[in-house]
Short mmCIF file of C-alpha atoms in Angstrom, two decimals:
data_model
loop_
_atom_site.label_atom_id
_atom_site.label_comp_id
_atom_site.label_asym_id
_atom_site.label_seq_id
_atom_site.Cartn_x
_atom_site.Cartn_y
_atom_site.Cartn_z
CA MET A 764 152.09 76.78 102.84
CA GLN A 765 150.48 74.05 100.83
CA THR A 766 147.35 74.79 98.81
CA ARG A 767 144.37 72.78 97.66
CA PRO A 768 141.04 73.44 95.90
CA VAL A 769 138.11 75.19 97.67
CA TYR A 770 134.50 74.69 96.79
CA ILE A 771 131.27 76.64 97.14
CA SER A 772 128.86 74.15 98.61
CA ALA A 773 125.70 76.16 99.15
CA SER A 774 124.23 79.64 99.94
CA ALA A 775 121.19 81.21 101.51
CA ARG A 776 119.83 84.67 101.72
CA THR A 777 116.88 86.63 102.90
CA PRO A 778 114.64 88.33 100.35
CA PHE A 779 116.15 91.80 99.88
CA VAL A 780 113.71 94.62 100.60
CA LYS A 781 113.66 98.38 100.41
CA SER A 782 114.95 99.97 103.59
CA LEU A 783 112.49 101.19 106.20
CA THR A 784 109.79 98.79 105.01
CA THR A 785 109.32 95.10 105.87
CA TYR A 786 112.39 94.77 108.10
CA ILE A 787 111.84 97.99 109.96
CA ASP A 788 111.78 96.23 113.31
CA ILE A 789 114.56 93.67 112.54
CA THR A 790 118.03 94.38 113.95
CA THR A 791 121.23 93.85 111.97
CA GLN A 792 122.19 90.89 114.17
CA GLU A 793 118.72 89.26 113.81
CA LEU A 794 118.84 89.62 110.03
CA MET A 795 122.32 88.06 109.69
CA THR A 796 121.45 85.31 112.19
CA ALA A 797 118.41 84.42 110.11
CA ALA A 798 120.50 83.90 106.98
CA LEU A 799 123.08 81.89 108.91
CA GLU A 800 120.44 79.64 110.46
CA ALA A 801 118.75 79.08 107.05
CA LEU A 802 122.10 77.89 105.70
CA VAL A 803 122.60 75.63 108.76
CA ILE A 804 119.19 74.01 108.30
CA LYS A 805 119.66 73.68 104.54
CA LEU A 806 122.89 71.65 105.04
CA ASN A 807 121.98 69.90 108.36
CA LEU A 808 124.84 71.64 110.18
CA GLN A 809 123.00 71.76 113.51
CA GLY A 810 125.36 71.03 116.37
CA LYS A 811 128.45 70.97 114.10
CA ILE A 812 131.63 73.00 114.54
CA ILE A 813 132.51 75.04 111.49
CA GLY A 814 136.18 75.90 110.94
CA ASP A 815 135.58 79.66 110.86
CA VAL A 816 132.86 82.16 110.08
CA GLY A 817 133.53 85.56 108.57
CA LEU A 818 130.71 88.13 108.50
CA GLY A 819 130.40 91.88 108.11
CA ALA A 820 128.17 94.91 107.85
CA VAL A 821 128.85 98.38 106.52
CA ILE A 822 126.21 100.32 108.44
CA ASN A 823 126.95 98.85 111.87
CA SER A 824 126.58 99.95 115.43
CA SER A 825 129.40 99.91 118.01
CA LEU A 826 127.06 97.72 119.99
CA ASN A 827 127.63 95.09 117.31
CA TRP A 828 131.37 95.06 117.78
CA ASN A 829 131.35 91.24 118.00
CA LEU A 830 128.65 90.89 115.29
CA ALA A 831 129.83 87.62 113.68
CA ARG A 832 130.36 85.72 116.94
CA GLU A 833 127.04 86.85 118.35
CA CYS A 834 125.27 85.76 115.20
CA VAL A 835 126.89 82.34 115.38
CA LEU A 836 125.81 81.96 119.02
CA GLY A 837 122.29 82.75 117.85
CA THR A 838 122.16 79.75 115.54
CA SER A 839 122.04 75.98 116.13
CA LEU A 840 125.75 75.63 115.19
CA ASP A 841 128.00 74.23 117.86
CA PRO A 842 129.00 77.22 120.05
CA HIS A 843 132.64 76.17 119.70
CA THR A 844 132.47 77.64 116.16
CA PRO A 845 134.73 80.70 115.96
CA ALA A 846 133.81 83.91 114.01
CA TYR A 847 135.22 87.28 113.09
CA THR A 848 133.73 90.52 111.82
CA LEU A 849 135.14 92.37 108.77
CA GLN A 850 134.26 95.37 106.59
CA ARG A 851 135.36 96.19 103.10
CA ALA A 852 132.38 98.38 102.10
CA CYS A 853 130.27 96.82 99.33
CA GLY A 854 132.87 94.07 98.82
CA THR A 855 132.64 92.81 102.39
CA SER A 856 131.13 89.38 101.84
CA LEU A 857 133.19 88.68 98.76
CA GLU A 858 136.26 89.64 100.84
CA THR A 859 135.18 87.15 103.64
CA THR A 860 134.67 84.51 100.95
CA LEU A 861 138.18 85.18 99.66
CA GLN A 862 139.79 85.10 103.10
CA LEU A 863 138.05 81.90 104.20
CA ALA A 864 138.82 80.25 100.86
CA LEU A 865 142.50 81.00 101.55
CA LYS A 866 142.21 79.42 105.03
CA ILE A 867 140.70 76.25 103.61
CA ALA A 868 143.19 76.19 100.70
CA ASN A 869 146.07 76.40 103.17
CA TYR A 870 144.70 73.58 105.41
CA GLN A 871 143.80 75.90 108.30
CA CYS A 872 140.20 74.64 108.35
CA GLU A 873 138.02 72.31 106.40
CA THR A 874 134.72 74.26 106.36
CA ALA A 875 133.78 77.93 106.56
CA ILE A 876 130.85 80.29 106.21
CA ALA A 877 131.24 83.73 104.66
CA GLY A 878 128.46 86.34 104.68
CA GLY A 879 127.30 89.85 105.15
CA VAL A 880 124.34 91.96 106.15
CA ASP A 881 123.09 95.47 106.00
CA THR A 882 119.96 97.17 107.06
CA ASN A 883 119.33 100.90 106.92
CA SER A 884 116.27 100.16 109.05
CA ASP A 885 118.62 99.59 112.05
CA LEU A 886 120.65 102.79 111.79
CA PRO A 887 123.26 103.46 114.46
CA ILE A 888 122.18 107.02 115.36
CA MET A 889 124.77 108.81 117.40
CA MET A 890 124.78 111.95 119.58
CA GLN A 891 127.05 115.00 119.47
CA LYS A 892 130.52 114.74 121.02
CA SER A 893 129.65 117.61 123.27
CA PHE A 894 126.74 115.59 124.66
CA ALA A 895 128.82 112.43 125.14
CA LYS A 896 131.53 114.44 126.91
CA LYS A 897 129.07 115.94 129.37
CA ILE A 898 127.28 112.61 130.01
CA ILE A 899 130.63 110.93 130.72
CA ALA A 900 131.54 113.70 133.10
CA LEU A 901 128.14 113.37 134.77
CA GLN A 902 128.73 109.66 135.30
CA LYS A 903 132.20 110.15 136.76
CA THR A 904 131.30 112.68 139.41
CA SER A 905 129.46 111.90 142.65
CA ASN A 906 129.23 115.51 143.71
CA ILE A 907 125.59 116.74 143.54
CA LEU A 908 126.52 120.35 142.85
CA GLU A 909 128.86 119.24 140.03
CA LYS A 910 126.13 117.10 138.54
CA ILE A 911 123.76 120.07 138.57
CA LYS A 912 126.40 122.23 136.92
CA ILE A 913 126.95 119.73 134.13
CA LEU A 914 123.25 119.25 133.56
CA SER A 915 122.73 123.00 133.36
CA SER A 916 125.49 123.28 130.76
CA LEU A 917 123.50 121.14 128.28
CA ARG A 918 122.31 123.07 125.24
CA PRO A 919 119.81 122.28 122.49
CA HIS A 920 122.70 121.58 120.07
CA ASP A 921 123.99 118.82 122.38
CA PHE A 922 120.76 116.85 121.70
CA SER A 923 121.06 116.98 117.87
CA PRO A 924 121.36 113.38 116.57
CA ILE A 925 124.03 112.41 113.98
CA TYR A 926 122.76 110.12 111.27
CA PRO A 927 125.03 107.87 109.19
CA ASP A 928 125.67 109.47 105.80
CA VAL A 929 126.96 107.44 102.88
CA VAL A 930 129.45 110.00 101.68
CA GLU A 931 133.19 109.88 101.16
CA PRO A 932 134.87 111.60 104.11
CA ARG A 933 137.70 112.85 101.89
CA THR A 934 135.58 114.49 99.23
CA LYS A 935 132.22 114.96 101.03
CA LEU A 936 130.57 113.59 97.94
CA SER A 937 128.11 110.65 97.89
CA MET A 938 128.75 107.59 95.74
CA GLY A 939 126.09 108.78 93.39
CA GLU A 940 127.72 112.15 92.96
CA HIS A 941 131.01 110.52 92.21
CA CYS A 942 129.32 108.22 89.68
CA GLU A 943 127.81 111.29 87.96
CA LYS A 944 131.32 112.55 87.41
CA MET A 945 132.33 109.17 86.01
CA VAL A 946 129.46 108.89 83.50
CA LYS A 947 130.22 112.40 82.28
CA GLU A 948 133.86 111.55 81.81
CA TRP A 949 133.01 108.35 79.94
CA HIS A 950 130.10 109.92 78.01
CA ILE A 951 127.57 107.37 79.21
CA ALA A 952 124.03 108.31 78.03
CA ARG A 953 120.95 108.32 80.25
CA ARG A 954 119.18 105.94 77.86
CA ALA A 955 121.97 103.37 78.03
CA GLN A 956 121.74 103.38 81.83
CA ASP A 957 117.96 103.01 81.76
CA GLU A 958 118.21 100.17 79.23
CA LEU A 959 120.67 98.25 81.45
CA SER A 960 118.37 98.83 84.46
CA LEU A 961 115.31 97.57 82.58
CA LEU A 962 117.27 94.43 81.58
CA SER A 963 118.27 93.90 85.23
CA HIS A 964 114.63 93.79 86.30
CA GLN A 965 113.58 91.66 83.35
CA ASN A 966 116.36 89.11 84.09
CA GLY A 967 115.48 89.09 87.76
CA VAL A 968 111.76 88.51 87.12
CA LYS A 969 112.56 85.72 84.64
CA ALA A 970 114.89 84.05 87.07
CA TYR A 971 112.25 84.03 89.79
CA ASP A 972 109.57 82.77 87.40
CA GLU A 973 111.85 79.90 86.34
CA GLY A 974 112.45 78.95 89.97
CA PHE A 975 116.13 79.80 89.97
CA TYR A 976 115.98 81.50 93.34
CA LYS A 977 113.71 78.95 95.03
CA ASP A 978 116.56 77.24 96.90
CA LEU A 979 118.68 80.38 97.29
CA VAL A 980 116.15 82.80 98.86
CA PHE A 981 114.38 81.52 101.96
CA GLU A 982 111.03 82.76 103.19
CA PHE A 983 111.46 85.46 105.76
CA LYS A 984 108.77 87.68 107.35
CA GLY A 985 106.24 86.39 104.84
CA LEU A 986 108.33 87.28 101.79
CA ILE A 987 109.72 84.83 99.25
CA GLN A 988 110.97 87.34 96.64
CA ASP A 989 113.04 90.51 96.61
CA GLY A 990 110.80 93.52 97.29
CA THR A 991 112.76 95.84 95.02
CA LEU A 992 112.11 93.82 91.85
CA ARG A 993 109.75 95.56 89.42
CA ARG A 994 107.70 93.48 86.97
CA ASP A 995 105.89 96.43 85.51
CA THR A 996 108.77 98.76 84.82
CA THR A 997 109.38 100.00 81.29
CA LEU A 998 111.90 102.10 79.48
CA GLU A 999 109.25 104.85 79.32
CA LYS A 1000 108.64 104.76 83.07
CA LEU A 1001 112.40 104.89 83.74
CA ALA A 1002 112.88 107.80 81.39
CA ARG A 1003 110.30 109.84 83.32
CA LEU A 1004 112.25 109.65 86.62
CA LYS A 1005 114.00 112.78 87.86
CA THR A 1006 117.75 112.75 88.40
CA VAL A 1007 118.85 112.28 91.99
CA PHE A 1008 122.46 113.35 92.38
CA ASP A 1009 122.71 116.11 89.77
CA PRO A 1010 119.47 118.07 89.30
CA THR A 1011 120.84 120.01 86.32
CA LYS A 1012 120.20 119.06 82.69
CA THR A 1013 123.47 117.11 82.60
CA GLY A 1014 122.49 114.69 85.39
CA THR A 1015 121.61 111.14 84.37
CA LEU A 1016 121.46 109.02 87.57
CA THR A 1017 117.99 108.34 88.85
CA ALA A 1018 116.35 106.09 91.45
CA GLY A 1019 115.50 103.80 88.58
CA ASN A 1020 119.05 103.23 87.30
CA SER A 1021 120.69 103.17 90.77
CA SER A 1022 120.64 100.38 93.33
CA PRO A 1023 118.15 101.19 96.07
CA LEU A 1024 118.87 101.43 99.77
CA THR A 1025 118.23 97.84 100.76
CA ASP A 1026 117.94 95.55 103.84
CA GLY A 1027 119.07 91.94 103.63
CA ALA A 1028 121.58 89.24 104.60
CA ALA A 1029 123.37 86.47 102.72
CA ALA A 1030 125.72 83.57 103.58
CA VAL A 1031 127.86 81.07 101.67
CA PHE A 1032 129.20 77.67 102.76
CA LEU A 1033 132.73 76.75 101.64
CA VAL A 1034 134.30 73.29 101.96
CA SER A 1035 137.45 71.38 101.16
CA GLU A 1036 137.39 68.16 99.15
CA LEU A 1037 138.15 66.23 102.36
CA SER A 1038 135.12 67.60 104.19
CA GLN A 1039 132.90 67.23 101.19
CA LYS A 1040 133.65 63.53 100.92
CA GLU A 1041 133.37 62.94 104.66
CA PHE A 1042 129.97 64.58 105.07
CA ASN A 1043 128.67 64.35 101.46
CA TYR A 1044 128.15 68.09 101.13
CA PRO A 1045 126.89 69.35 97.77
CA ILE A 1046 129.35 71.02 95.47
CA LEU A 1047 128.31 73.90 93.21
CA ALA A 1048 131.57 75.40 91.95
CA ARG A 1049 135.26 75.92 92.72
CA PHE A 1050 136.50 79.22 94.09
CA VAL A 1051 139.54 79.80 91.88
CA ASP A 1052 141.09 83.15 92.74
CA ALA A 1053 140.40 86.74 93.74
CA GLN A 1054 142.00 90.16 93.64
CA VAL A 1055 141.48 93.52 95.32
CA ALA A 1056 142.51 96.99 94.11
CA ALA A 1057 142.09 100.65 94.78
CA VAL A 1058 142.07 104.00 92.99
CA ASP A 1059 143.14 107.49 94.02
CA PHE A 1060 139.64 108.99 93.76
CA VAL A 1061 140.63 111.90 96.04
CA HIS A 1062 142.85 113.24 93.29
CA GLY A 1063 140.47 112.68 90.38
CA GLU A 1064 140.35 108.97 89.51
CA GLY A 1065 136.79 107.55 89.26
CA LEU A 1066 135.63 106.40 92.69
CA LEU A 1067 134.09 103.16 91.36
CA MET A 1068 136.68 102.25 88.74
CA ALA A 1069 138.93 100.08 90.95
CA PRO A 1070 137.29 96.80 89.69
CA THR A 1071 138.79 97.46 86.26
CA ILE A 1072 142.24 97.11 87.85
CA ALA A 1073 141.26 94.13 90.07
CA VAL A 1074 139.90 92.21 87.14
CA SER A 1075 142.87 93.03 84.93
CA GLU A 1076 145.41 91.80 87.51
CA LEU A 1077 143.34 88.69 88.14
CA LEU A 1078 143.29 87.89 84.42
CA LYS A 1079 147.05 88.38 84.22
CA ARG A 1080 147.71 86.01 87.00
CA GLN A 1081 145.32 83.37 85.64
CA LYS A 1082 146.52 83.90 82.07
CA LEU A 1083 142.98 84.51 80.89
CA SER A 1084 141.37 86.99 78.56
CA LEU A 1085 138.25 88.99 79.44
CA GLN A 1086 136.32 86.89 76.93
CA ASP A 1087 137.15 83.53 78.57
CA PHE A 1088 134.00 83.50 80.75
CA ASP A 1089 130.55 82.00 80.48
CA PHE A 1090 129.05 84.36 83.04
CA TYR A 1091 129.79 87.91 84.25
CA GLU A 1092 128.46 89.13 87.51
CA ILE A 1093 129.19 92.85 87.57
CA HIS A 1094 127.70 94.54 90.62
CA GLU A 1095 125.24 97.24 89.60
CA ALA A 1096 125.79 99.94 92.25
CA PHE A 1097 124.69 102.14 89.42
CA ALA A 1098 123.95 101.16 85.84
CA GLY A 1099 126.27 103.98 84.90
CA GLN A 1100 129.13 102.42 86.84
CA VAL A 1101 128.77 99.15 84.98
CA LEU A 1102 128.82 100.92 81.66
CA CYS A 1103 131.90 102.93 82.70
CA THR A 1104 133.71 99.72 83.62
CA LEU A 1105 132.82 98.08 80.27
CA ALA A 1106 133.91 101.23 78.37
CA ALA A 1107 137.23 101.29 80.22
CA TRP A 1108 137.98 97.66 79.35
CA GLU A 1109 137.28 98.49 75.70
CA SER A 1110 139.46 101.60 75.76
CA GLU A 1111 142.96 101.02 74.42
CA GLU A 1112 144.10 104.33 76.03
CA TYR A 1113 142.78 103.40 79.46
CA CYS A 1114 144.11 99.83 79.30
CA LYS A 1115 147.58 101.05 78.37
CA LYS A 1116 147.74 103.95 80.78
CA VAL A 1117 145.93 102.56 83.82
CA LEU A 1118 146.02 98.79 83.47
CA LYS A 1119 149.54 98.71 81.98
CA ARG A 1120 148.56 96.50 79.05
CA ASP A 1121 149.64 96.46 75.42
CA LYS A 1122 146.05 96.68 74.14
CA SER A 1123 142.46 96.91 75.39
CA LEU A 1124 140.82 94.00 77.14
CA GLY A 1125 137.98 94.31 74.68
CA PRO A 1126 134.19 93.88 74.98
CA ILE A 1127 132.28 91.14 76.76
CA ASP A 1128 129.22 89.28 75.54
CA ARG A 1129 126.44 91.31 77.23
CA THR A 1130 124.06 88.37 77.02
CA LYS A 1131 126.20 86.60 79.63
CA MET A 1132 126.18 89.51 82.13
CA ASN A 1133 123.93 89.54 85.23
CA ILE A 1134 121.59 87.07 83.59
CA LYS A 1135 119.64 86.42 86.79
CA GLY A 1136 119.23 90.12 87.59
CA GLY A 1137 121.65 92.56 89.13
CA SER A 1138 121.73 94.91 92.11
CA VAL A 1139 119.63 97.59 90.50
CA ALA A 1140 116.68 95.10 90.42
CA LEU A 1141 117.39 92.64 93.25
CA GLY A 1142 118.66 95.30 95.70
CA HIS A 1143 121.99 95.99 97.37
CA PRO A 1144 122.31 95.48 101.11
CA PHE A 1145 125.96 96.66 101.00
CA ALA A 1146 127.82 93.86 102.82
CA ALA A 1147 125.46 91.11 101.61
CA THR A 1148 125.91 91.62 97.90
CA GLY A 1149 129.14 89.65 97.53
CA ALA A 1150 127.66 86.50 99.09
CA ARG A 1151 124.46 86.95 97.02
CA ILE A 1152 126.54 87.04 93.86
CA VAL A 1153 128.77 84.08 94.84
CA GLY A 1154 125.83 81.91 95.68
CA SER A 1155 123.99 82.71 92.43
CA LEU A 1156 127.01 82.37 90.21
CA ALA A 1157 128.00 79.07 91.80
CA LYS A 1158 124.48 77.68 91.06
CA MET A 1159 124.67 78.96 87.44
CA LEU A 1160 127.93 77.14 86.89
CA GLN A 1161 126.60 74.00 88.53
CA GLN A 1162 123.54 74.08 86.25
CA LYS A 1163 125.65 74.65 83.15
CA GLY A 1164 128.07 71.85 84.19
CA LYS A 1165 131.13 73.61 82.71
CA GLY A 1166 132.82 76.92 82.30
CA ARG A 1167 133.83 79.84 84.52
CA GLY A 1168 132.36 83.04 85.88
CA LEU A 1169 133.82 86.47 86.75
CA ILE A 1170 132.70 88.64 89.66
CA SER A 1171 133.39 92.36 89.76
CA ILE A 1172 132.37 94.57 92.70
CA CYS A 1173 133.05 98.22 93.24
CA THR A 1174 133.08 99.63 96.70
CA ALA A 1175 133.08 102.89 98.66
CA GLY A 1176 136.51 104.25 99.43
CA GLY A 1177 137.62 103.73 95.82
CA MET A 1178 138.18 99.99 96.09
CA GLY A 1179 137.27 96.91 94.04
CA VAL A 1180 137.09 93.19 94.57
CA ALA A 1181 137.08 90.62 91.77
CA ALA A 1182 136.86 86.86 91.81
CA ILE A 1183 136.76 83.84 89.49
CA LEU A 1184 134.55 80.75 89.97
CA GLU A 1185 134.76 77.58 87.95
CA ALA A 1186 132.43 74.66 87.32
CA VAL A 1187 133.45 71.26 88.67
#
């Protein structure tokens, strides 16, 4: 197949808010549809057919089995626009961006929209299998005596709801518990995590004050700014917080240095050069390349360390060094995870053993990392984070007018997604 350049044209996202607050009555589909429609209005795409739309959610209901298509039909796009639903945990919308960029690059379409949504305020609460089995049997029979027999067999346990739990099925540990193991292995101090978290909030506040997010975050439900951002936080306040995942003296992860449970949606518009010229779409940056990877966390490897591999392989293919970037967008699932990743890239032993390199990748310039705030401060609606980062990084590159940016996202299931964007 032939290939050609692919460009990030624009993005739009809702303000991100703490779960079970402002968006408590908003469904997953409504939230994603709002972000899509905001992007449509921003680019005057009303009534147009988009080549393809890829969306996803991590915490999703079986009722939303056709989520992406239903969201498209809820916008003012031409209903002939196709759509598909995907899930790669926290890397979902970076994965849809990657897939749709490949479609455009290979002449399969001229335009595309990638995005993601998550809201813990619209939890898909399930019932026990025993309850479902009896209800199905009740529905199948027309015999009154049999119906009475089935109803009389119901027990209190049958009515116990099952809530989604963000734990790894293979280990029964949460992401935070896994990260606690990682920071202990890499000897990451509590203070270092708190310092990175404070900087995340400070950078986010500064970006909003400077107007950076004005055309990226649209007003929704009376909000114009992320509700998780803290202007008044300090290192002292962060230091006073109790640990969350390990209550012993060795625990270091807190609510302050971890990304909060968040509701929100984000979408990105991708175009070919042909469509850009035909319709005069704006161009922010070029989507250069991407890579996915995974680790064997079940047998002891760090659950959130896969991005170290994804980035390394991406750099090899592009013949770049880790220092060849003007911006680094490293997803802050936890401040500790970011610090583990940076430590691994600087470790000669790790780079030789795990990344199969002759020497370490070396340090990055921290002043170029998450300069508009990270997930700890802005929030992390799982499937929306990739699109949030792509949109922000593309704008940063457009404002700078030159250079390239690196994206690194860790995900549940021991996976990682990395990508490179470049100024045009």
